Short mmCIF file of C-alpha atoms and ligand atoms in Angstrom, two decimals:
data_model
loop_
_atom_site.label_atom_id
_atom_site.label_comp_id
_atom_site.label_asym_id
_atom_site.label_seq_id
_atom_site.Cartn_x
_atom_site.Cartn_y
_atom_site.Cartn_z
CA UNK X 1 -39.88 20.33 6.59
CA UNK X 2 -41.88 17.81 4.85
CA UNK X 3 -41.42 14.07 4.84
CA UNK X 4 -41.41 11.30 2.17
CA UNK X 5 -43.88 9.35 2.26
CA UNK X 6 -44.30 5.72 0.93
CA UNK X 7 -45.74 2.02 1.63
CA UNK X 8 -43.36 -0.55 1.11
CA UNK X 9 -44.41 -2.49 -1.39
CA UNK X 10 -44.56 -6.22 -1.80
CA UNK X 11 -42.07 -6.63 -4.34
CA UNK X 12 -38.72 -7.17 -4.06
CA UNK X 13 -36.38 -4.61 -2.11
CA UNK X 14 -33.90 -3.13 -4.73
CA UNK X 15 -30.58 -3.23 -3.31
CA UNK X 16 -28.30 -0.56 -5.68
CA UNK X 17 -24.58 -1.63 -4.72
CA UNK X 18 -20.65 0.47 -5.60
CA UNK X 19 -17.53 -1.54 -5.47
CA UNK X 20 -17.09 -5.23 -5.18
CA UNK X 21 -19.25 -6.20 -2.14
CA UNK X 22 -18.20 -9.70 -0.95
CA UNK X 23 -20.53 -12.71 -2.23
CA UNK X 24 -21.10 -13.88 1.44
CA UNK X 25 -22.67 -10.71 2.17
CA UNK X 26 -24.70 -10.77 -1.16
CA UNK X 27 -26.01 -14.02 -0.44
CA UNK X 28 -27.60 -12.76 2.53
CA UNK X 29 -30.57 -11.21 0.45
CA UNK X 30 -32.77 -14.11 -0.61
CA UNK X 31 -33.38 -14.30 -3.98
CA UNK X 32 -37.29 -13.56 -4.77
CA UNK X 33 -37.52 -10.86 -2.21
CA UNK X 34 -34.36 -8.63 -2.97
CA UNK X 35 -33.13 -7.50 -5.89
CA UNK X 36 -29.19 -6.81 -5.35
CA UNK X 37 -26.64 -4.86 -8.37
CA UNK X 38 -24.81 -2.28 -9.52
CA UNK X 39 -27.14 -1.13 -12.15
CA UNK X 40 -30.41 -0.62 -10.27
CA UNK X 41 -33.22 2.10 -10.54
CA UNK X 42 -35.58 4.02 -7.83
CA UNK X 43 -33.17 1.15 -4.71
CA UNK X 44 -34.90 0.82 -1.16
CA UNK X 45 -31.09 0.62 -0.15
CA UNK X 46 -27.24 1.15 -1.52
CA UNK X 47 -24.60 -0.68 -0.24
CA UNK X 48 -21.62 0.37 -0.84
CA UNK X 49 -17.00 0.17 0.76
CA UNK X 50 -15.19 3.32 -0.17
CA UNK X 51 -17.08 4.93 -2.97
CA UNK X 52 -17.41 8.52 -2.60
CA UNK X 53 -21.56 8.86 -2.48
CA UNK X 54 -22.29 12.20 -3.16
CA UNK X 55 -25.95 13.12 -1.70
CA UNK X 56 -27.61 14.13 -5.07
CA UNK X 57 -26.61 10.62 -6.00
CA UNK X 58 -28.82 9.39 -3.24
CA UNK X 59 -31.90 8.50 -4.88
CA UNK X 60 -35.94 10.09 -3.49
CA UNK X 61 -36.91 6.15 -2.77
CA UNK X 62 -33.17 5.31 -1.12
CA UNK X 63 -34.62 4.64 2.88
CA UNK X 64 -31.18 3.33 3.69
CA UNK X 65 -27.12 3.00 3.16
CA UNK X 66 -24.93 0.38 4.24
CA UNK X 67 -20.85 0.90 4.22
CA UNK X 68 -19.10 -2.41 4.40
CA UNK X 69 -16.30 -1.11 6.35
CA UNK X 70 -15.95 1.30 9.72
CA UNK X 71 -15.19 4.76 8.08
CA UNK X 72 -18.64 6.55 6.77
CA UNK X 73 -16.66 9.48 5.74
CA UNK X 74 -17.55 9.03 1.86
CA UNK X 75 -21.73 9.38 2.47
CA UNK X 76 -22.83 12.67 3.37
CA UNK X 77 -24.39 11.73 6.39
CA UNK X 78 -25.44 14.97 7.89
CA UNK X 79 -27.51 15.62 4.51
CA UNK X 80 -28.73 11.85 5.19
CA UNK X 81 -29.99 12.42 8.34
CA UNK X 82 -31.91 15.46 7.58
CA UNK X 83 -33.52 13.24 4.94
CA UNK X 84 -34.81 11.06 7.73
CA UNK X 85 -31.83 7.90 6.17
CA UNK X 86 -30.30 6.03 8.42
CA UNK X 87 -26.52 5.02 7.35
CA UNK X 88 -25.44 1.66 8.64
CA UNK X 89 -21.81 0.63 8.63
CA UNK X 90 -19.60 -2.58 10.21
CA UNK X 91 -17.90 -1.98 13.61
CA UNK X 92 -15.48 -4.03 14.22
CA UNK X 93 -15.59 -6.04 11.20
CA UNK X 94 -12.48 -5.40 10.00
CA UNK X 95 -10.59 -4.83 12.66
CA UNK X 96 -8.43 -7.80 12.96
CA UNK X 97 -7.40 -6.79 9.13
CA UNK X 98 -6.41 -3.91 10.21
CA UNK X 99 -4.30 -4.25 13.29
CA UNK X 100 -2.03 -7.27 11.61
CA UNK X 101 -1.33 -4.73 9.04
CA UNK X 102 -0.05 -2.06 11.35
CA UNK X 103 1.89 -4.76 13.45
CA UNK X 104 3.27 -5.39 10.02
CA UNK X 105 4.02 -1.85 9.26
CA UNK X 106 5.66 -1.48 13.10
CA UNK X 107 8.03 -4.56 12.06
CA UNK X 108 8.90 -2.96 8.85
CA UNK X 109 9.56 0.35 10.84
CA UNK X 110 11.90 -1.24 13.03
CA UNK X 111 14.01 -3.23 11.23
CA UNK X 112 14.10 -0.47 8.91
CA UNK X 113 13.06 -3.21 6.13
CA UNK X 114 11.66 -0.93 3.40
CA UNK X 115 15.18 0.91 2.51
CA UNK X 116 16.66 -2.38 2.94
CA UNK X 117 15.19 -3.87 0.43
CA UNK X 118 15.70 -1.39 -1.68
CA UNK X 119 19.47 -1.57 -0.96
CA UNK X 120 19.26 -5.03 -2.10
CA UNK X 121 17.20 -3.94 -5.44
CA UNK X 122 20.11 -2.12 -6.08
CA UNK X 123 22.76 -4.04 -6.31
CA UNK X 124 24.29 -5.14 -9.32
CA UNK X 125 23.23 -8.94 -9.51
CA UNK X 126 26.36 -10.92 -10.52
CA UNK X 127 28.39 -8.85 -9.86
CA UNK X 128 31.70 -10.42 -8.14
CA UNK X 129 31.88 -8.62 -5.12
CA UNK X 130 27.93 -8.92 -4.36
CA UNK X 131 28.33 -10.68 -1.14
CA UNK X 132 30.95 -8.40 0.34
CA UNK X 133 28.29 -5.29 -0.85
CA UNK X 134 26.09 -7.13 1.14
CA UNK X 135 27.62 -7.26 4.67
CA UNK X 136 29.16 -4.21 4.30
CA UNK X 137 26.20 -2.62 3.57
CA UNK X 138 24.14 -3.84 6.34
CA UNK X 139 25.63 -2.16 8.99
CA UNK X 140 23.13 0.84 7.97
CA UNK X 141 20.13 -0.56 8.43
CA UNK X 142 20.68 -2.12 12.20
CA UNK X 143 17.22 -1.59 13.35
CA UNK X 144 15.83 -1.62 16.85
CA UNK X 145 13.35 -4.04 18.88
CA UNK X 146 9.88 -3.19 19.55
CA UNK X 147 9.73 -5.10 22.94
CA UNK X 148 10.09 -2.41 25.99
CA UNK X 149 9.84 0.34 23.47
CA UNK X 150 6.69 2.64 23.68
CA UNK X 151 3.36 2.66 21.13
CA UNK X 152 1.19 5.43 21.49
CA UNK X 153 -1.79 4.76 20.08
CA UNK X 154 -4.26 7.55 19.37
CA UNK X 155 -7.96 6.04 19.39
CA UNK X 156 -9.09 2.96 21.01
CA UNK X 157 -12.16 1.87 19.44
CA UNK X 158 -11.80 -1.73 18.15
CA UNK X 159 -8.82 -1.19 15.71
CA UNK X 160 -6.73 0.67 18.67
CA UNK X 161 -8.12 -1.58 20.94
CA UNK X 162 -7.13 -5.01 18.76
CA UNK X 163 -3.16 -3.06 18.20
CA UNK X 164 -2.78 -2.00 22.23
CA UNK X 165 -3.44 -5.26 22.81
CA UNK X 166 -1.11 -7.34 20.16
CA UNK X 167 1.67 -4.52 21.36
CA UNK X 168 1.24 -5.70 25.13
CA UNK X 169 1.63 -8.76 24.30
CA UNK X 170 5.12 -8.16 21.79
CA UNK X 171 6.40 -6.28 25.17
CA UNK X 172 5.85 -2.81 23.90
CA UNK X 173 4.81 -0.22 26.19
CA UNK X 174 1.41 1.55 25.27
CA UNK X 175 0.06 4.96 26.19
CA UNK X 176 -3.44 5.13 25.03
CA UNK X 177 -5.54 8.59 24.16
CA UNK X 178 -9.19 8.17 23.56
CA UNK X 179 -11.24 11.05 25.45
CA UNK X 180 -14.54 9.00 24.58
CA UNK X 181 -13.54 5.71 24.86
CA UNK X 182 -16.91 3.83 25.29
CA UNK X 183 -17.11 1.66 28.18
CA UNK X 184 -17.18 -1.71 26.30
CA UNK X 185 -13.84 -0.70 24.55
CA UNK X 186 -11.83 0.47 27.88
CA UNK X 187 -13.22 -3.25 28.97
CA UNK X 188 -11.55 -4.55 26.33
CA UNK X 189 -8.14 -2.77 27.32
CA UNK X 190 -5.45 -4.99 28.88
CA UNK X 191 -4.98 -3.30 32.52
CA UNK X 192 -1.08 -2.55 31.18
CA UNK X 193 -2.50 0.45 28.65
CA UNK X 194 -1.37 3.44 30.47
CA UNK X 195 -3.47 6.56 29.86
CA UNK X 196 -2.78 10.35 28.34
CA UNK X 197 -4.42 12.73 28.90
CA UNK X 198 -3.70 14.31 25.47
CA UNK X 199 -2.56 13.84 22.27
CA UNK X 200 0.64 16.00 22.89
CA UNK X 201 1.22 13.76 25.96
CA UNK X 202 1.42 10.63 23.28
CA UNK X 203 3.73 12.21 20.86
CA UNK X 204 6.05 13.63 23.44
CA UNK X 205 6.65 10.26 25.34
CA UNK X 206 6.14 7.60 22.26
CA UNK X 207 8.84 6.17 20.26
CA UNK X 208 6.21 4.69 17.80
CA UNK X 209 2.30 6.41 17.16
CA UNK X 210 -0.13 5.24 15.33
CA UNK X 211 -3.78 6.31 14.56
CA UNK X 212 -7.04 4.83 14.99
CA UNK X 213 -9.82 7.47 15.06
CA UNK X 214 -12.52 8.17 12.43
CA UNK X 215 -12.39 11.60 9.82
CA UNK X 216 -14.42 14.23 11.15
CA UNK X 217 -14.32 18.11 11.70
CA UNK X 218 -12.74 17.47 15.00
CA UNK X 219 -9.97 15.36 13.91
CA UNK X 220 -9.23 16.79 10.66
CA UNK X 221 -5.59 17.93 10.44
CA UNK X 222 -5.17 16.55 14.53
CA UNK X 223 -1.30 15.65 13.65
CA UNK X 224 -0.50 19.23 12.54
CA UNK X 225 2.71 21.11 12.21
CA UNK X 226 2.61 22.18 15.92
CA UNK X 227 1.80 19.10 17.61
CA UNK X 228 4.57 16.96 15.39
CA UNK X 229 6.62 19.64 17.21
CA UNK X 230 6.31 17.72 20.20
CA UNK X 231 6.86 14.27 18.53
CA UNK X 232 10.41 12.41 19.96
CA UNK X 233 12.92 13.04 17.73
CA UNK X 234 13.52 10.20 15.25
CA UNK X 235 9.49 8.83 15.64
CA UNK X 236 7.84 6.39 13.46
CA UNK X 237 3.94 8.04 12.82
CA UNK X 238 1.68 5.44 11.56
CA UNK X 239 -1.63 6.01 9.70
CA UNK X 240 -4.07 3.86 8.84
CA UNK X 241 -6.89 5.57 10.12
CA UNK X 242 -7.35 8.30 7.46
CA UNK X 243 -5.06 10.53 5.23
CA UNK X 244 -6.93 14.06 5.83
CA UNK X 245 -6.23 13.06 10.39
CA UNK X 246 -2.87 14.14 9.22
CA UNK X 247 -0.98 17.32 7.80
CA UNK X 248 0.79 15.98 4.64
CA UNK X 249 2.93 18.88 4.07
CA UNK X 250 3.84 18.91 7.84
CA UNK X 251 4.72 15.19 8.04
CA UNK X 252 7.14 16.15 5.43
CA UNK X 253 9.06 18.53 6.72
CA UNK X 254 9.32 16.48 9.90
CA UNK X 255 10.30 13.52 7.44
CA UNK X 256 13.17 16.06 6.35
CA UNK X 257 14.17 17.59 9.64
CA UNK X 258 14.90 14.21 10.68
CA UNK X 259 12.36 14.64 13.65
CA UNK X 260 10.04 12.00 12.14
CA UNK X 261 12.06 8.62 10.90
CA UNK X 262 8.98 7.21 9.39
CA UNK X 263 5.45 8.23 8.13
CA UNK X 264 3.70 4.51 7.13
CA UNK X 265 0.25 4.97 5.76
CA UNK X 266 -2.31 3.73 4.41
CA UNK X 267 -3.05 6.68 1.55
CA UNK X 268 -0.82 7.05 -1.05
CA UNK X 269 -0.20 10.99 -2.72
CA UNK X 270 1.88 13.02 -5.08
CA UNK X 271 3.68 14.78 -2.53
CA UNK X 272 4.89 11.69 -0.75
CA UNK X 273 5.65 9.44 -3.66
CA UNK X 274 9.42 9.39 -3.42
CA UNK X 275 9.66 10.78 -0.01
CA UNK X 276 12.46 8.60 1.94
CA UNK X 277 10.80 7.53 5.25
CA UNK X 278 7.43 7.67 3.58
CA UNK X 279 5.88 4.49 3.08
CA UNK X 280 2.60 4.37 1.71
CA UNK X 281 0.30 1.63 1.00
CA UNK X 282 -2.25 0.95 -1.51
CA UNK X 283 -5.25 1.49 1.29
CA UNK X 284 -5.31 -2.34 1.68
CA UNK X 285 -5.85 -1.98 5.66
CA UNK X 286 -9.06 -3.77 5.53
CA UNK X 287 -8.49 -5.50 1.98
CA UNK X 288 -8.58 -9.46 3.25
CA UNK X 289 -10.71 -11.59 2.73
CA UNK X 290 -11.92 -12.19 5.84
CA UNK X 291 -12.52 -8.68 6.61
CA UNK X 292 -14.48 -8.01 3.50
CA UNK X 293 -16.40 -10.93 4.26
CA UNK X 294 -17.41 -10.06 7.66
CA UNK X 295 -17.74 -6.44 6.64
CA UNK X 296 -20.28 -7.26 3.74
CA UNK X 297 -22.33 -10.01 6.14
CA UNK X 298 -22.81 -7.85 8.87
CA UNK X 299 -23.79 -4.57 7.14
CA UNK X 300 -26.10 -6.85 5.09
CA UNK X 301 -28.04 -8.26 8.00
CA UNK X 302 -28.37 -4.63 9.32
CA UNK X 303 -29.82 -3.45 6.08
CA UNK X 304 -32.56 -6.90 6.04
CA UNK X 305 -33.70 -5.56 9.91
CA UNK X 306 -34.16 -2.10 8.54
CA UNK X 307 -36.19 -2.84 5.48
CA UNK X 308 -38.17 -5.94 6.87
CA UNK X 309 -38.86 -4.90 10.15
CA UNK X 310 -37.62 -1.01 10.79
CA UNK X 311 -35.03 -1.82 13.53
CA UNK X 312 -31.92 -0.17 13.55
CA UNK X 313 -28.06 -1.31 14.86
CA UNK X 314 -24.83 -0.51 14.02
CA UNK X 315 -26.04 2.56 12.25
CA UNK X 316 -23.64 5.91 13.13
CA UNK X 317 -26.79 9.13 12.56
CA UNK X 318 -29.94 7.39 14.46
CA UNK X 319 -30.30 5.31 17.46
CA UNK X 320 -30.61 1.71 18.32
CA UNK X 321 -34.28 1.30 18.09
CA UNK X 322 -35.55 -3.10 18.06
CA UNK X 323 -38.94 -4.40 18.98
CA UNK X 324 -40.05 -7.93 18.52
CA UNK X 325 -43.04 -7.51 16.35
CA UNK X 326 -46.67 -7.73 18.21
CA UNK X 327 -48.54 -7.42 15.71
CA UNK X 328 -47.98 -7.53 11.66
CA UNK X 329 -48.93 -3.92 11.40
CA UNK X 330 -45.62 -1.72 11.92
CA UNK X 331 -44.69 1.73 11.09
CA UNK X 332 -41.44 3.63 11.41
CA UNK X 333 -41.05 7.34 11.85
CA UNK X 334 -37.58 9.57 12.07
CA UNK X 335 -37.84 13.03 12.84
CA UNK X 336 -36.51 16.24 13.75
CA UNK X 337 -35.69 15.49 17.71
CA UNK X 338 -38.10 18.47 18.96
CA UNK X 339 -40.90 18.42 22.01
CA UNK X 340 -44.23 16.85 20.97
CA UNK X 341 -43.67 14.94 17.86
CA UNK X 342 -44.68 11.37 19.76
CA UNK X 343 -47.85 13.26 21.43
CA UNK X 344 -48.17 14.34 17.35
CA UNK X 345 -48.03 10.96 16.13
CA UNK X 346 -50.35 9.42 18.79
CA UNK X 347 -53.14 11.76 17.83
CA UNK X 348 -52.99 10.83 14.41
CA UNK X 349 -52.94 7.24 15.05
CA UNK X 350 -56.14 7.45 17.49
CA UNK X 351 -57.67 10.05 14.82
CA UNK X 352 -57.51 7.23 11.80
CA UNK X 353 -58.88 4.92 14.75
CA UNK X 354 -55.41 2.51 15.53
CA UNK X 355 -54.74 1.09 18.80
CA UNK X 356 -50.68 1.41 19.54
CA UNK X 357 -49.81 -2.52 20.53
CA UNK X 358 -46.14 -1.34 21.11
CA UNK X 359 -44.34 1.15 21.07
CA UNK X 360 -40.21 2.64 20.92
CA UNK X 361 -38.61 5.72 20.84
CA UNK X 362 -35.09 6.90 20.87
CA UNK X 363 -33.20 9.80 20.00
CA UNK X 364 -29.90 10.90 18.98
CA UNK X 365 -28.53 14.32 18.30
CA UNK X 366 -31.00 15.86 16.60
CA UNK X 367 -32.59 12.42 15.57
CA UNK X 368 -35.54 10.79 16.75
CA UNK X 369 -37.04 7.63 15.84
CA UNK X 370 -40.28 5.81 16.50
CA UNK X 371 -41.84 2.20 15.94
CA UNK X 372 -45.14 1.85 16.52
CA UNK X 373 -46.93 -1.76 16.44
CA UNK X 374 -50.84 -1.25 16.01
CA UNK X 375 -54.04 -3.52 16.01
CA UNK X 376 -55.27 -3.51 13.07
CA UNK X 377 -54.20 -2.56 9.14
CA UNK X 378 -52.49 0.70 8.68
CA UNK X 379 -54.14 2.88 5.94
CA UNK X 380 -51.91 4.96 3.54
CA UNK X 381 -54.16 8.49 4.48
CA UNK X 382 -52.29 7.51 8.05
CA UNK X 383 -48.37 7.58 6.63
CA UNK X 384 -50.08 10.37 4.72
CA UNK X 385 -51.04 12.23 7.89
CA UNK X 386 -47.75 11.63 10.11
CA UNK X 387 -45.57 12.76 6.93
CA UNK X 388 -46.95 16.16 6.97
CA UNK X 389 -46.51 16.91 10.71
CA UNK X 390 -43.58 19.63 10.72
CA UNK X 391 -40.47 17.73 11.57
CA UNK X 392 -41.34 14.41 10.58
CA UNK X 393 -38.57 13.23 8.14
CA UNK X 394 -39.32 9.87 6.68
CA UNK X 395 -41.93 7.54 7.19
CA UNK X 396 -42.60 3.84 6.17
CA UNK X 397 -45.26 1.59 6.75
CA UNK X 398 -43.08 -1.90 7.59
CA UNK X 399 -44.84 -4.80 5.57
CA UNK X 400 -44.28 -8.40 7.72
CA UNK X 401 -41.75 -10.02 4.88
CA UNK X 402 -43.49 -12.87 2.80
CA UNK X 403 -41.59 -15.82 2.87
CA UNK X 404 -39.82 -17.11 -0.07
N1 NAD U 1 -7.09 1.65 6.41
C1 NAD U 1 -8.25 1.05 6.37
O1 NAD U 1 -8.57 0.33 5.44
C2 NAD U 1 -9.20 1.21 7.52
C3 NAD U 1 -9.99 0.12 7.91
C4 NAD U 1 -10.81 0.26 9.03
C5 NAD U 1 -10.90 1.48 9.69
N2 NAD U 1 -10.15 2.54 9.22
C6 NAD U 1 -10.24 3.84 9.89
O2 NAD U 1 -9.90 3.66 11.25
C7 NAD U 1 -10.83 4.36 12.06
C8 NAD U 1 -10.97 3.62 13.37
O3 NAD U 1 -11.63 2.38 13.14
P1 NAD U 1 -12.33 1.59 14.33
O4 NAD U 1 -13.02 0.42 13.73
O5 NAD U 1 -11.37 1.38 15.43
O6 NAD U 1 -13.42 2.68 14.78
P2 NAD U 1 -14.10 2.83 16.21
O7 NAD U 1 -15.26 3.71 16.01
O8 NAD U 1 -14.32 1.49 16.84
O9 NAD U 1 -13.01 3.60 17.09
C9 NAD U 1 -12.65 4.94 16.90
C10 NAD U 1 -12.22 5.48 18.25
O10 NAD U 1 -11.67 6.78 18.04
C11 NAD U 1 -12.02 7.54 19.19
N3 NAD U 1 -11.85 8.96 18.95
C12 NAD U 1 -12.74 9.82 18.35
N4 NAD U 1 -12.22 11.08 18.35
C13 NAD U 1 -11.00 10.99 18.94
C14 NAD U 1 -9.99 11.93 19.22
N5 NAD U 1 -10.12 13.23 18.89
N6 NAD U 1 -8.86 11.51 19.83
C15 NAD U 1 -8.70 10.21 20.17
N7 NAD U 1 -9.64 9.27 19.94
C16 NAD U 1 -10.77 9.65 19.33
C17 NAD U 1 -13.45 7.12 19.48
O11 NAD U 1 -13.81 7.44 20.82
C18 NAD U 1 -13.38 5.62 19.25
O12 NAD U 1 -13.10 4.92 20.44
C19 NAD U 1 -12.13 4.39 11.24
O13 NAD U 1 -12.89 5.55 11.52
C20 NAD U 1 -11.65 4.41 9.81
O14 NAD U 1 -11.59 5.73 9.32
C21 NAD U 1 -9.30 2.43 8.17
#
């Protein structure tokens, strides 16, 4: 495996963005020593919300990606990591956004609001008996009250957490399912969140579900044909986690059989445009402005610790790594997580004559990743050195920032 090598130069950082990223978060690259748009070439970073970055888009000089949002499931971020990139994205930033829009979409389920209005739509306006059309034709659309009914909600990160929570406090039952719920999160649970011990155990005993766990391999088609079997008959599914957690053509034919009364998401499709009982939305979960804001500030910031000073947060492939600088002379090192690499690295240093100051290293998966403060000036025949050990996968020499 051999590793890119580079020395970060003194000019500005080139930040290559996709979509609309919010101003607020743009402003937090000074002018002078970053360079931030749409239209960059050879970027130190992208930032990017729900473009679909495919990895031969990913530039040699990229070192890092930032998604302004929760979901990384548009980067390839397995092909990332093995290029020694970390990929940064927002926890929690937009989770407020989204769990107002699923209390709205549990109101609309209840009172049954979508095919009501759509009654209403089609009425004939002016016509003489319109008022009598409308109490007589209200009687089908009697809906139910959410209080003492029962939310299962799949997923209790801080999106699940945010809804369990807001559904306590409406007087809804919840039964939660998260089999790594991280300690911080089940913190965050009210006491009243009654646990499953499966996802089966949710759909059998919910009235209402709704979905709050990331895309990956493992969760991929989770609501399939068999385990909507097991749903309560006349259910409300919501989704506005991602479309592929769900089996479109199954959710149909629950929609049909009657077994599912609703399916409210968050991706519209061909096969469920004109559904009735499908509702889908334009993907606005996180689409407010607050959300976007705090999305866009916080991956920002994590992007500015990465470049400036090599310290990683909030980044899903590689591991929290921060050290407070001891000395202006930093360099940062990811590679393959296999015995010896920091006995490796410490050689070289000592060979090219540097005295470690500090020192950190963490590893995650298959990750690993080192900063090393030394005494004195770091050479480019050193990043030279530690890029050609077998396994190493990136490696930067972290300039202290000039001031602007
Ligand atoms: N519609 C939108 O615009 C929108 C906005 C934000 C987030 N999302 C989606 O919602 C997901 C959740 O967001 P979040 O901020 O709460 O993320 P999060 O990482 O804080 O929480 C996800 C939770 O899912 C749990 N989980 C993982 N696998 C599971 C499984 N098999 N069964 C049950 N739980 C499982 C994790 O342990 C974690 O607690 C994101 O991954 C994203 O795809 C969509």
């Amino acid at each position: 495996m051999s590793a890119e090598c580079d020395v970060v130069p003194m000019e500005p950082f080139r930040i290559l963005t996709f979509n609309r990223i919010s101003s607020s978060g743009l402003a937090r690259f000074p002018v002078g020593r970053y360079l931030v748009g749409p239209e960059l070439s050879a970027p130190d970073a992208i930032l990017l919300r729900s473009h679909q970055l495919r990895a031969g888009a990913v530039a040699a000089s990229v070192r890092a990606i930032g998604r302004a949002g929760a979901g990384t499931d548009n980067i390839a971020v397995a092909e990332m990591s093995r290029r020694g990139i970390p990929v940064f994205n927002a926890p929690g930033a937009n989770a407020n956004a989204v769990k107002e829009i699923v209390l709205a979409a549990l109101l609309v389920a209840a009172r049954n609001v979508i095919p009501a209005l759509a009654y209403v739509a089609s009425l004939p306006v002016g016509a003489a008996d319109y008022e009598r059309r409308v109490e007589d034709g209200k009687k089908q659309f009697a809906g139910l009250e959410l209080a003492g009914r029962t939310l299962g909600v799949i997923g209790l990160g801080a999106v699940g957490g945010l809804v369990a929570d807001a559904a306590i406090k409406l007087g809804m039952n919840v039964l939660g399912f998260d089999p790594e719920i991280t300690v911080d999160g089940a913190w965050r649970l009210p006491a009243s969140v009654r646990k499953a011990n499966s996802v089966e155990e949710v759909l059998r005993l919910s009235d209402l579900v709704t979905l709050h766990l990331p895309l990956i391999d493992s969760t991929r088609n989770l609501i399939s044909e068999g385990r909507l079997e097991q749903i309560r008959q006349g259910a409300v599914l919501l989704n506005f986690a991602r479309d592929a957690i769900v089996d479109e053509r199954a959710v149909l034919e629950a929609l049909r059989g009657g077994r599912l009364k609703y399916y409210i998401c968050d991706f519209p499709s061909p096969a469920l445009a004109g559904e009735p009982g499908a509702v889908a939305l334009p993907h606005l979960g996180a689409s407010t402005e607050e959300a976007e804001e705090n999305c866009a500030v916080m991956v920002a910031d994590r992007i500015r610790e990465f470049l400036e000073h090599g310290t990683i947060r909030h980044s899903v492939n590689f591991p929290e790594v921060e050290v407070t600088r001891g000395s202006p002379y930093r360099i940062a090192i990811a590679n393959a997580n296999v015995p010896n690499m920091l006995g490796q690295i410490s050689t070289t240093l000592a060979h090219f004559g540097l005295n470690i100051h500090d020192m950190e290293n963490k590893s995650r998966g298959g990750i690993a990743y080192t900063l090393v403060d030394v005494d004195s000036p770091i050479a480019e025949e050193v990043v030279k050195s530690i890029s050609a050990i077998e396994g190493v996968l990136s490696v930067r020499m972290v300039a202290v920032p000039s001031e602007v």
